[in-house]
Backbone as a printed PyTorch tensor [residue, N CA C, xyz], in Angstrom:
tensor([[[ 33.4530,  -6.9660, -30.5350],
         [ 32.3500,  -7.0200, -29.6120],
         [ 32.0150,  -8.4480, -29.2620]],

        [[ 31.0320,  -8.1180, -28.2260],
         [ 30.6310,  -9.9700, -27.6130],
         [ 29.6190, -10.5050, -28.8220]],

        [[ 29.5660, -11.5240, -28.9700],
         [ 28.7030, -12.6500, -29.8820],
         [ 27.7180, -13.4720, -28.9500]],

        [[ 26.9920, -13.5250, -29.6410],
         [ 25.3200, -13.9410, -29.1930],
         [ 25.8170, -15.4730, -29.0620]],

        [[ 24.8030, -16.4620, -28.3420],
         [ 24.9220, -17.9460, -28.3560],
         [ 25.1660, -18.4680, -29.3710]],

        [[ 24.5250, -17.8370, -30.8400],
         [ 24.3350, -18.1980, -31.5450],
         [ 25.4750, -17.8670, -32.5020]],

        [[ 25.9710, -17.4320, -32.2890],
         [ 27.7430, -16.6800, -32.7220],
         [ 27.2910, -15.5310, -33.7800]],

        [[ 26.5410, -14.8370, -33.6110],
         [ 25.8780, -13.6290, -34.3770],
         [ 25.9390, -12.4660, -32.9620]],

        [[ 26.0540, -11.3640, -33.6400],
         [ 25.9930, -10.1940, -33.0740],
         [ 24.9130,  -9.7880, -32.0780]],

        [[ 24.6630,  -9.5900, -30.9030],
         [ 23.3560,  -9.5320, -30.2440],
         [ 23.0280,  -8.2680, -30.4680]],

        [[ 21.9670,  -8.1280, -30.5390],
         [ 20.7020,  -6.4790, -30.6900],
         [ 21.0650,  -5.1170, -30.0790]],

        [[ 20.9760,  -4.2960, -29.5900],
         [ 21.5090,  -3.3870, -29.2000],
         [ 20.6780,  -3.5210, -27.5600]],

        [[ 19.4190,  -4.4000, -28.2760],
         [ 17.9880,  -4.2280, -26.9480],
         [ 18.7760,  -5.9090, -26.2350]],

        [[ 19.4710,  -6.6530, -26.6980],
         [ 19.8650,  -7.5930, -25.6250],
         [ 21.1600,  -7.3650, -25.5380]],

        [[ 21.7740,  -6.3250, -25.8180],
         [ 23.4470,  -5.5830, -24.7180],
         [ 23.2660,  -5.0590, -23.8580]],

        [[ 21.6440,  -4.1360, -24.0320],
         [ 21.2510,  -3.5310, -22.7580],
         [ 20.6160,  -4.0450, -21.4110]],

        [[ 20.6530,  -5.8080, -21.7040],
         [ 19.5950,  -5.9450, -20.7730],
         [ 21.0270,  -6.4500, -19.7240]],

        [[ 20.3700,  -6.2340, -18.1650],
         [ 20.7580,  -6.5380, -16.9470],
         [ 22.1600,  -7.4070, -17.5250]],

        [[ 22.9470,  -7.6130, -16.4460],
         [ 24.0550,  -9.0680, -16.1980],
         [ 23.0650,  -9.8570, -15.0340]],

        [[ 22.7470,  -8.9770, -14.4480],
         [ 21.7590, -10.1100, -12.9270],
         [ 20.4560,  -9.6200, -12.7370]],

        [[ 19.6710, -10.6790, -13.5500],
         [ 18.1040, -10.5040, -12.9780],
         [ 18.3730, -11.0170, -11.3790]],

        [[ 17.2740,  -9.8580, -10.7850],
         [ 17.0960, -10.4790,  -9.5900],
         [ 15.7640, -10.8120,  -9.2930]],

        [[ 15.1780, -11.8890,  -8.5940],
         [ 14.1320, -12.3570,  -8.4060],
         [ 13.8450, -12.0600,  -7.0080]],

        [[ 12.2190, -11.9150,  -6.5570],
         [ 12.0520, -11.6230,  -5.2440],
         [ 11.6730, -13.0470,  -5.0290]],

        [[ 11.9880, -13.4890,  -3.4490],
         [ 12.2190, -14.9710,  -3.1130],
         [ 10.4720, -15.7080,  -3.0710]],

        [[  9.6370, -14.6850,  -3.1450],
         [  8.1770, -14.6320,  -3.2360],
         [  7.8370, -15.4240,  -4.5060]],

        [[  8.3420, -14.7350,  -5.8500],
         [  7.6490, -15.3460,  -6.7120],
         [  8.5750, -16.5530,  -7.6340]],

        [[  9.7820, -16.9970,  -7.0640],
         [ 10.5170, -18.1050,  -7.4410],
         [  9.8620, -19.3790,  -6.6090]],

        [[  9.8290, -20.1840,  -8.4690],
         [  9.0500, -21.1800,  -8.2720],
         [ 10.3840, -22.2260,  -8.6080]],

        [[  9.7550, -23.7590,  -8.4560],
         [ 11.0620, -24.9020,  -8.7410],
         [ 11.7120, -24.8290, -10.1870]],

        [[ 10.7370, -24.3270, -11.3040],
         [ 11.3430, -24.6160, -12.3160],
         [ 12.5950, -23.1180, -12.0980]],

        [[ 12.4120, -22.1230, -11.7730],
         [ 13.2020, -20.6080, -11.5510],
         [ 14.6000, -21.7140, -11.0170]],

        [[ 14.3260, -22.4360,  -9.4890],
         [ 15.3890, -22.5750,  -8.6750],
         [ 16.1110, -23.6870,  -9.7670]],

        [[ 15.4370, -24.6230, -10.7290],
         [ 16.4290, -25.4600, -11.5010],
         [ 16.9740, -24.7160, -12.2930]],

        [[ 16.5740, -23.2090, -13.0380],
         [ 17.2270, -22.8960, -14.1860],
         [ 18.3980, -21.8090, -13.8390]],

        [[ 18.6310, -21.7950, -12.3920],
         [ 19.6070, -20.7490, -11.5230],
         [ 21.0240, -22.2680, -11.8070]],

        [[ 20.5900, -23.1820, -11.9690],
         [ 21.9780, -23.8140, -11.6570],
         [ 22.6050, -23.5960, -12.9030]],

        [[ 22.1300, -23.2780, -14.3720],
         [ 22.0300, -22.7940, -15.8600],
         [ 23.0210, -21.4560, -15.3220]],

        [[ 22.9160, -20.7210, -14.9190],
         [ 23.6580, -19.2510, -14.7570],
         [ 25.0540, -19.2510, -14.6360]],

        [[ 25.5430, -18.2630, -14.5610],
         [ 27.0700, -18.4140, -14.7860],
         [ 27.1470, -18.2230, -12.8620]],

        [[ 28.7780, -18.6560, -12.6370],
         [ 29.5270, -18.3150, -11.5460],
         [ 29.1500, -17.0410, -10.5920]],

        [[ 29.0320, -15.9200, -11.4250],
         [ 28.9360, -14.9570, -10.8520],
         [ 27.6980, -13.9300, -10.8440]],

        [[ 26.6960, -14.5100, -11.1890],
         [ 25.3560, -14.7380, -11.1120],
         [ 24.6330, -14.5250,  -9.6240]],

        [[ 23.9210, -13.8580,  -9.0720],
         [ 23.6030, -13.9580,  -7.7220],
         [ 22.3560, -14.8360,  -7.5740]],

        [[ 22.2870, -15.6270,  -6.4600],
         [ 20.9170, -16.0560,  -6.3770],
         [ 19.7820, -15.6350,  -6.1390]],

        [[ 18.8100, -16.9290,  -6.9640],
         [ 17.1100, -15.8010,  -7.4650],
         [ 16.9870, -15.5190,  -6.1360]],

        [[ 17.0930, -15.8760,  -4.7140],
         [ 16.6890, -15.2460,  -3.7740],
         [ 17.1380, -13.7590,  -3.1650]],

        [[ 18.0750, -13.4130,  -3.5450],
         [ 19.0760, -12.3500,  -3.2530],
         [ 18.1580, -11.3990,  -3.2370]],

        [[ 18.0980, -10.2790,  -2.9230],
         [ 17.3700,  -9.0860,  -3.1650],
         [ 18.7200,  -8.1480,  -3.1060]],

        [[ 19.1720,  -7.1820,  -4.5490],
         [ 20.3490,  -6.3010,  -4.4740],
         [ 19.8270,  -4.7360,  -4.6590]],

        [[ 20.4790,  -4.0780,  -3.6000],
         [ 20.0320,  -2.8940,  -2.8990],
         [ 20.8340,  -2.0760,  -3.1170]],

        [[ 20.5850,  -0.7720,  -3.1340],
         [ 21.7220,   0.1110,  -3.5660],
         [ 22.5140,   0.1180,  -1.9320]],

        [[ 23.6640,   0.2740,  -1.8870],
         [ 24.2210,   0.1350,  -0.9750],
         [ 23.8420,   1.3210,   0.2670]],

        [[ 22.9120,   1.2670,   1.5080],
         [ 22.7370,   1.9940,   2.4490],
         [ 23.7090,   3.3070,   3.0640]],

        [[ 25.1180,   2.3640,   3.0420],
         [ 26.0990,   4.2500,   3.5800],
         [ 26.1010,   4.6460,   1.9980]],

        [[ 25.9700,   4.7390,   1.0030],
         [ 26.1180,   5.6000,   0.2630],
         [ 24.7300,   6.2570,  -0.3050]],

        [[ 23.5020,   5.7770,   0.5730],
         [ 22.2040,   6.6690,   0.8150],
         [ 22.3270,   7.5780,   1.9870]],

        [[ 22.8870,   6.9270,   2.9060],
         [ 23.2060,   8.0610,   4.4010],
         [ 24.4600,   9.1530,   3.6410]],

        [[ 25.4600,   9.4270,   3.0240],
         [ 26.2780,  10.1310,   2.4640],
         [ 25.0830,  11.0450,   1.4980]],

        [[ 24.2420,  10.3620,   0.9040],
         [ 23.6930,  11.4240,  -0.2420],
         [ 22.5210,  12.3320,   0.7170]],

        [[ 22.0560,  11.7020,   1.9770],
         [ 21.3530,  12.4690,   2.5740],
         [ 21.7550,  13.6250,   3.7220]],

        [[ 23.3650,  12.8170,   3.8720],
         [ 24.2510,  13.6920,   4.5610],
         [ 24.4810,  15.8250,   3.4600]],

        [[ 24.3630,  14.9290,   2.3550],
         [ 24.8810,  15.9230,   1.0290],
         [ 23.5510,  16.8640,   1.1630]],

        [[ 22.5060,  16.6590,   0.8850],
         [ 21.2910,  17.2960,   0.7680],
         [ 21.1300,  18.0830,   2.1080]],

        [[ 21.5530,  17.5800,   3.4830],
         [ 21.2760,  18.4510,   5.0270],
         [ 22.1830,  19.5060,   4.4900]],

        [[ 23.8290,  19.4800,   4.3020],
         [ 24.6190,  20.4630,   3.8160],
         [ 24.1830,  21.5140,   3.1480]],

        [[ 23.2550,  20.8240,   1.6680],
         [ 23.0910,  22.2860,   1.2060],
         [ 22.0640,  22.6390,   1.3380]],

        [[ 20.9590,  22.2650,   2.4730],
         [ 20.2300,  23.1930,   2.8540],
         [ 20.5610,  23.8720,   3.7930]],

        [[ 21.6150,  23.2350,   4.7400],
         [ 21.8940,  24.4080,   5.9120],
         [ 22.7080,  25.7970,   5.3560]],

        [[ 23.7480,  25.3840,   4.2450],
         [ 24.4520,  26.0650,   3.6880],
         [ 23.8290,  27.1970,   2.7090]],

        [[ 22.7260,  26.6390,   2.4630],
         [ 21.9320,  27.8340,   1.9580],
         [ 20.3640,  28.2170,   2.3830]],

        [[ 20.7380,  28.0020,   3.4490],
         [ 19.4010,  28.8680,   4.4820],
         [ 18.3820,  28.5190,   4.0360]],

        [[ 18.1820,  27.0970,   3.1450],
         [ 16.6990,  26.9190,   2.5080],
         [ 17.0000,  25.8330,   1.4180]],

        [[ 16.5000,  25.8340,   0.6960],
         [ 15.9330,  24.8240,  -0.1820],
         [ 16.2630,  25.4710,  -1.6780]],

        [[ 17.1750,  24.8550,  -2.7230],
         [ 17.3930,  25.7120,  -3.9260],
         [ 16.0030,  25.9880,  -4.4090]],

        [[ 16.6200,  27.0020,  -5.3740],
         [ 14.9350,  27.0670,  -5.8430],
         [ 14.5990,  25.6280,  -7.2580]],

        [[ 13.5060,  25.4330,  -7.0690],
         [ 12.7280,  24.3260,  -7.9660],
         [ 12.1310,  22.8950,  -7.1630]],

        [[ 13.1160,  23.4160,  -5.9270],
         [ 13.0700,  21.8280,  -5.2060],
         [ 11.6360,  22.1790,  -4.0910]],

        [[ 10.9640,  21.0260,  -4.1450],
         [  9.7260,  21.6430,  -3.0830],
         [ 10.1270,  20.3570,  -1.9430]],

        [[  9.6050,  21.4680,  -1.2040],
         [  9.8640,  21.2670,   0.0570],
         [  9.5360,  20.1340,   0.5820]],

        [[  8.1120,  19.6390,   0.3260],
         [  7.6170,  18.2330,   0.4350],
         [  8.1210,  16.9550,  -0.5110]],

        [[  9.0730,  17.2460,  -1.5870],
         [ 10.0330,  16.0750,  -1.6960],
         [ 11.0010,  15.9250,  -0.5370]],

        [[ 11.5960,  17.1340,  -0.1940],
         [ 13.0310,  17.1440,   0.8130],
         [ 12.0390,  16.5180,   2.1800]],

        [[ 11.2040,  16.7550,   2.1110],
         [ 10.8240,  16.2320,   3.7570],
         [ 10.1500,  14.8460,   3.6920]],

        [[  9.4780,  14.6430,   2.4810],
         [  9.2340,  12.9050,   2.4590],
         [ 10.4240,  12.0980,   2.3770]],

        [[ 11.4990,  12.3560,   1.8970],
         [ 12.8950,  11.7450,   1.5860],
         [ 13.1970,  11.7560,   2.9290]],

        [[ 13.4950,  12.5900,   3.7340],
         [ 13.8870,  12.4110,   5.3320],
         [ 13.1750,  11.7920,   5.6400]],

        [[ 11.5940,  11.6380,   6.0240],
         [ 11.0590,  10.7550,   6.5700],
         [ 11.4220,   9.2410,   6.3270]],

        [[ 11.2430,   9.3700,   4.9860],
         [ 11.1920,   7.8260,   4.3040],
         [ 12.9390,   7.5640,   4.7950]],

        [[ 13.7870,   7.9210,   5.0380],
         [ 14.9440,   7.2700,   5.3640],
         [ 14.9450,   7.0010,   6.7300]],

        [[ 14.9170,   8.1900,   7.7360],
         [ 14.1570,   7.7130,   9.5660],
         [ 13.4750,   6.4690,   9.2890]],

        [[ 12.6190,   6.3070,   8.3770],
         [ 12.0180,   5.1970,   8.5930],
         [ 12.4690,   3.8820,   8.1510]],

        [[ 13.3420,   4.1090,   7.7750],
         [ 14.2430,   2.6020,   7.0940],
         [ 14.7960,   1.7030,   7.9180]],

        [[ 14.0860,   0.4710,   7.8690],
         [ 14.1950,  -0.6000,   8.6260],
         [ 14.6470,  -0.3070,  10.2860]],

        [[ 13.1970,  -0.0410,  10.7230],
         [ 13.5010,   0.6090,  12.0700],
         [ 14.0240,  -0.2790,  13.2020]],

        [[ 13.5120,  -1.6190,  12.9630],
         [ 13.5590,  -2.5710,  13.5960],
         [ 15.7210,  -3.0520,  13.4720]],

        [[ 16.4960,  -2.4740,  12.5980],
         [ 17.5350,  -2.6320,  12.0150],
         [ 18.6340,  -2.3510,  12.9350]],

        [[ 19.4180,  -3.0480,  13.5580],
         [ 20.6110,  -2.3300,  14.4360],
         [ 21.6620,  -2.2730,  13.4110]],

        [[ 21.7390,  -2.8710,  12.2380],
         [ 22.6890,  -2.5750,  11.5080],
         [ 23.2560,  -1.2460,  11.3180]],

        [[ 24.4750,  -1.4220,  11.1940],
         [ 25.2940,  -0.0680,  11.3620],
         [ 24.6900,   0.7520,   9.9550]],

        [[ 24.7610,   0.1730,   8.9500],
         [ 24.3090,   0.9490,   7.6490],
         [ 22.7870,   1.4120,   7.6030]],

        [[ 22.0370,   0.4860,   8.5250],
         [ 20.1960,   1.3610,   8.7560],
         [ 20.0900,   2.0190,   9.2960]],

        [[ 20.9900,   2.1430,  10.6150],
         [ 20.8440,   3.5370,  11.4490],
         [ 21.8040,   4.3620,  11.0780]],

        [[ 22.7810,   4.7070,  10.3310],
         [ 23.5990,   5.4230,   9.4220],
         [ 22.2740,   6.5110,   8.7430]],

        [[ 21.6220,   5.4500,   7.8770],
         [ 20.3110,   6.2480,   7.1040],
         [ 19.5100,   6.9100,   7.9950]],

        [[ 18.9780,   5.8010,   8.8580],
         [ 18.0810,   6.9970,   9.5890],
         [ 18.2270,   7.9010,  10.3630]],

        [[ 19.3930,   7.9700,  11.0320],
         [ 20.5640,   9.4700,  11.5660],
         [ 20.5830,   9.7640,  10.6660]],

        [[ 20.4450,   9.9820,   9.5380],
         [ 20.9360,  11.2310,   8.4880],
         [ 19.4710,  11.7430,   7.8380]],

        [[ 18.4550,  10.4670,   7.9970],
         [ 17.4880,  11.3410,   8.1090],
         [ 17.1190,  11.7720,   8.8970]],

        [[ 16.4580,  11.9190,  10.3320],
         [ 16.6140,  12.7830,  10.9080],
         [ 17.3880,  13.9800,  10.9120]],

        [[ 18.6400,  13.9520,  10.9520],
         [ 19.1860,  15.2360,  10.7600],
         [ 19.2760,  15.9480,  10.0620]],

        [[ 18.4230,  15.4160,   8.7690],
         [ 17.9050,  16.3460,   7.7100],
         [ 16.5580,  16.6700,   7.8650]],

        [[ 15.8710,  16.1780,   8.7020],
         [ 14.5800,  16.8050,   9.0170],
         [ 14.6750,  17.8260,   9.7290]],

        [[ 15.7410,  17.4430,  10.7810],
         [ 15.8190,  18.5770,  11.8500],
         [ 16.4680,  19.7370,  11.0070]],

        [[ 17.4340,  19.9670,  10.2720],
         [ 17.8740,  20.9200,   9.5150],
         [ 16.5630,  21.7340,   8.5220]],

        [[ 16.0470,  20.7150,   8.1630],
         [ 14.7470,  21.3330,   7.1310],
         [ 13.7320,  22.2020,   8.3050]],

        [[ 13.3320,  21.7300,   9.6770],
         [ 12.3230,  22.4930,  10.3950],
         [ 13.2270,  23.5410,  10.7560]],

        [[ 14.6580,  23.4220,  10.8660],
         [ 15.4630,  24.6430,  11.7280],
         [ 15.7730,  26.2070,  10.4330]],

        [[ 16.0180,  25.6900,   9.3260],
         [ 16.1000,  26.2970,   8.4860],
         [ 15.4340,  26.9260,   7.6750]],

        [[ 14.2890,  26.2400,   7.5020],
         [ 13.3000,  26.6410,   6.0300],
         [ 12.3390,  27.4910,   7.0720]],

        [[ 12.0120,  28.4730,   6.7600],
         [ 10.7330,  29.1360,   7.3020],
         [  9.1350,  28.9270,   7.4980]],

        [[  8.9410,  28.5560,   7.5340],
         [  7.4970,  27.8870,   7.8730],
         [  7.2720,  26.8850,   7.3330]],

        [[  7.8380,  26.0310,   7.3490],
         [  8.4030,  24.4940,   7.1600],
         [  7.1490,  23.8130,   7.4420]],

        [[  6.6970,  23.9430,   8.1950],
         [  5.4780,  23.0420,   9.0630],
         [  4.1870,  23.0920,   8.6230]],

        [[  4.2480,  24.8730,   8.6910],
         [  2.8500,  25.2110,   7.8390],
         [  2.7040,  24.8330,   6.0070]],

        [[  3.7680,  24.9520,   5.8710],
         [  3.6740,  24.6200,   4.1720],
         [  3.2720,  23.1490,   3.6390]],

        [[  3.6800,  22.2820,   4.8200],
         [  3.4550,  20.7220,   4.4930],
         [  2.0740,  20.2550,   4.6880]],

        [[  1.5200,  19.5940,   3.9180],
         [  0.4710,  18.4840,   3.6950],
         [ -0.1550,  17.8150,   5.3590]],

        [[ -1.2930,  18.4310,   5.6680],
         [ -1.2470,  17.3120,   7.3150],
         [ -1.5430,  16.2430,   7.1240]],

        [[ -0.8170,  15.3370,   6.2440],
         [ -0.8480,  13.9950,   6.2690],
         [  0.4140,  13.6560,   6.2110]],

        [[  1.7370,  14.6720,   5.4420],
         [  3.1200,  14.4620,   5.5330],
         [  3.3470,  14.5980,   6.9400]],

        [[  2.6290,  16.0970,   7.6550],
         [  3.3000,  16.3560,   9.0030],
         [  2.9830,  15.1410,   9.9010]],

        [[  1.5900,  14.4160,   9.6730],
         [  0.9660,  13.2250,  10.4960],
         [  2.4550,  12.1180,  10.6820]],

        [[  2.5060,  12.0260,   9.1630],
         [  3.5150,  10.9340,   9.3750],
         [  4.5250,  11.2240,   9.6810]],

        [[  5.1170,  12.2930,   9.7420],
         [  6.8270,  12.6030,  10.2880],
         [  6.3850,  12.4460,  11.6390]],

        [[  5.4000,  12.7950,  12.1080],
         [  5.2080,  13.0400,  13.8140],
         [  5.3600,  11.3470,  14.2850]],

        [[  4.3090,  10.7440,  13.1580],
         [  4.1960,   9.1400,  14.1260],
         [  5.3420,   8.1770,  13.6090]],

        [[  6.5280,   8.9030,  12.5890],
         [  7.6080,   7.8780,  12.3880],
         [  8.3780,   8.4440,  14.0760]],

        [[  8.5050,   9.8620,  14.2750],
         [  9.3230,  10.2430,  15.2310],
         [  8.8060,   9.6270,  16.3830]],

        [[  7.6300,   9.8200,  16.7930],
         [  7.6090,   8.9030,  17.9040],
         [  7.7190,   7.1640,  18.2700]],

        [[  7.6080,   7.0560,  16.6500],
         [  8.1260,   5.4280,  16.4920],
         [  9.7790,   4.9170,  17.2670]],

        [[ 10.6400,   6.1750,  16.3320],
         [ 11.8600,   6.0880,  16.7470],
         [ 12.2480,   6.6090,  18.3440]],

        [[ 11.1760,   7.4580,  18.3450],
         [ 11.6050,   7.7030,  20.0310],
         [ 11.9960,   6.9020,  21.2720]],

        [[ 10.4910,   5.8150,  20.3860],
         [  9.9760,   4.7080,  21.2880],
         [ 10.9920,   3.5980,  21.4100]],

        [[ 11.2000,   3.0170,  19.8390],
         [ 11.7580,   1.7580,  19.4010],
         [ 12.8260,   2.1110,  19.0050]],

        [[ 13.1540,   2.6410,  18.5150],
         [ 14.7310,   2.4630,  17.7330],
         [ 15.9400,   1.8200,  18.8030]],

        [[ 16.4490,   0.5960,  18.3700],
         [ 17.6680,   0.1040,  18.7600],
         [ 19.1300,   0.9530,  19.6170]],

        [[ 19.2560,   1.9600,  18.5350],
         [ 20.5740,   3.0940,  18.3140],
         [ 19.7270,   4.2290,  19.4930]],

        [[ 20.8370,   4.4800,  20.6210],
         [ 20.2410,   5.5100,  21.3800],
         [ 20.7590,   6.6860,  20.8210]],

        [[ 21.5770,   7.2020,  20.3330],
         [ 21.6430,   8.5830,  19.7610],
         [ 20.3030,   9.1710,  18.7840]],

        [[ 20.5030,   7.4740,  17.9740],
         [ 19.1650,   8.1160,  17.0020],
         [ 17.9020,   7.9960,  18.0590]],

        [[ 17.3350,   7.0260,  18.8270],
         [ 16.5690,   7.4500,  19.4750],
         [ 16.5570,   8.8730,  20.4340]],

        [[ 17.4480,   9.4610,  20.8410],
         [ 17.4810,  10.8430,  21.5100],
         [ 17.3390,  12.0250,  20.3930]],

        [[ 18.0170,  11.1920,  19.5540],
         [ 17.6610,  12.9490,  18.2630],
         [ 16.1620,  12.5000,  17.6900]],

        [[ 15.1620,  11.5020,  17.4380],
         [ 13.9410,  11.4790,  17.2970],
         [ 13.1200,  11.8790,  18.4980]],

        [[ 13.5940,  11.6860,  19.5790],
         [ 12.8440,  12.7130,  20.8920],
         [ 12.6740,  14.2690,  20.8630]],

        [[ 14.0840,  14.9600,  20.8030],
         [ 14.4990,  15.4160,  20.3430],
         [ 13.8400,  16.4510,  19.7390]],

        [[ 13.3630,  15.7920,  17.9050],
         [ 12.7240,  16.7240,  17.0070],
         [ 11.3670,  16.5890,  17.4350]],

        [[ 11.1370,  15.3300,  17.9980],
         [  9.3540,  14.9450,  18.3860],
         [  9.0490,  16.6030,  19.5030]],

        [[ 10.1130,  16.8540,  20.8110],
         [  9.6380,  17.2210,  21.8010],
         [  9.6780,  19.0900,  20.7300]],

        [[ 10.4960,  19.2090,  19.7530],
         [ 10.5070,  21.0150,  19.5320],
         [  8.8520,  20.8540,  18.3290]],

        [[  8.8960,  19.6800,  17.4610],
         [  7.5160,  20.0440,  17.1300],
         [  6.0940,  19.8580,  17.6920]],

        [[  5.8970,  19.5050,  18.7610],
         [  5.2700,  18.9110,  19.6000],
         [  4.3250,  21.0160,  19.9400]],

        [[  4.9250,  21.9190,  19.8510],
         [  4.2740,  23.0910,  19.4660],
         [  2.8630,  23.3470,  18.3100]],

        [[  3.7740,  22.8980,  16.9700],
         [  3.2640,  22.6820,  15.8790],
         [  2.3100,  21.9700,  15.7610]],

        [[  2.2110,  20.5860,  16.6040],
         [  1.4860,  19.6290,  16.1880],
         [  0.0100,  20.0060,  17.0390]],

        [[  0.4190,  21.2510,  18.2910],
         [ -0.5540,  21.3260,  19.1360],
         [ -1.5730,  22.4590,  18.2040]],

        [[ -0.9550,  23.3360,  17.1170],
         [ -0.9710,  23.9560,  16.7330],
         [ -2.3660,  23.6230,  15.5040]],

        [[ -1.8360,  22.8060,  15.0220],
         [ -2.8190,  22.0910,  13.9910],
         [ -3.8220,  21.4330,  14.1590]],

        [[ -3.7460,  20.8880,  15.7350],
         [ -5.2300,  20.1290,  16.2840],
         [ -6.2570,  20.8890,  16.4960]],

        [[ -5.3730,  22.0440,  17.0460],
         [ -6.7090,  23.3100,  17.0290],
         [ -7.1340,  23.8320,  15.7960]],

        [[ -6.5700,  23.8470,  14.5990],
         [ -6.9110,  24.5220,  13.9750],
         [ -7.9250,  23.3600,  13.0300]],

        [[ -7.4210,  22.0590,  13.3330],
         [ -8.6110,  21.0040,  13.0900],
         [-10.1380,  21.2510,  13.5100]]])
């Protein structure tokens, strides 16, 4: 096994810790930026911010539209208002983003929203009117702004079929 600085065996609690602290560029101060030159080669810098990689969040949200379309609903245990904050919260990922990997995510969320209202049965009525608030004003965000015109046409799109629903709930406000 590896040996400590000290040429002794390290703890079980310092094998487990990280290979790369990462620092947010916010709270690195001068003494942080002198003790980064201390780090090894392959060390990332304290400014870096490391992200799980974006197409392999659009693939896992691609995975989740599948098996709800594939099974006419939602397995059982899973509630519905996780599956639909997770779509939102990805539509909404870095909207301002033309990067191929941000609008990757937010096409796949959307199209897991749209699968969740097309599929699940009263989808709309079951949700929180503060979840439905915000799916409505991310969709018209993307309607408006989004960079990517496909994803802007499929946020029109879901905006113009719930646009029923939403008339639906003001009255009942």
């Amino acid at each position: 096994g590896a040996l400590g600085v000290d040429g002794a065996r390290p703890s079980t609690r310092e094998r487990r810790r990280p290979v790369v602290e990462v620092v947010d560029a916010a709270s690195t101060t001068d003494d942080d930026a002198r003790g980064s030159e201390a780090r090894s080669a392959d060390a990332h810098p304290p400014t870096q911010k490391i992200r799980p990689h974006a197409l392999a969040g659009a693939a896992w949200l691609q995975l989740v539209f599948l098996v709800v379309v594939r099974n006419r609903g939602l397995p059982r245990g899973v509630r519905l208002s996780d599956v639909f904050g997770l779509a939102v919260l990805a539509a909404r990922r870095e909207n301002a983003s033309a990067r191929h990997a941000d609008v990757a995510v937010r096409s796949a969320g959307l199209k897991l929203l749209a699968g969740l209202l097309t599929v699940v049965k009263g989808c709309v009525d079951d949700l929180p009117a503060g979840g439905f608030a915000q799916a409505a004003t991310t969709l018209r965000g993307l309607a408006e702004l989004e960079p990517d015109a496909d994803v802007r046409k499929l946020a029109a799109h879901i905006l113009a079929a719930l646009q029923p629903s939403s008339d639906q709930r003001a009255a009942a406000y």
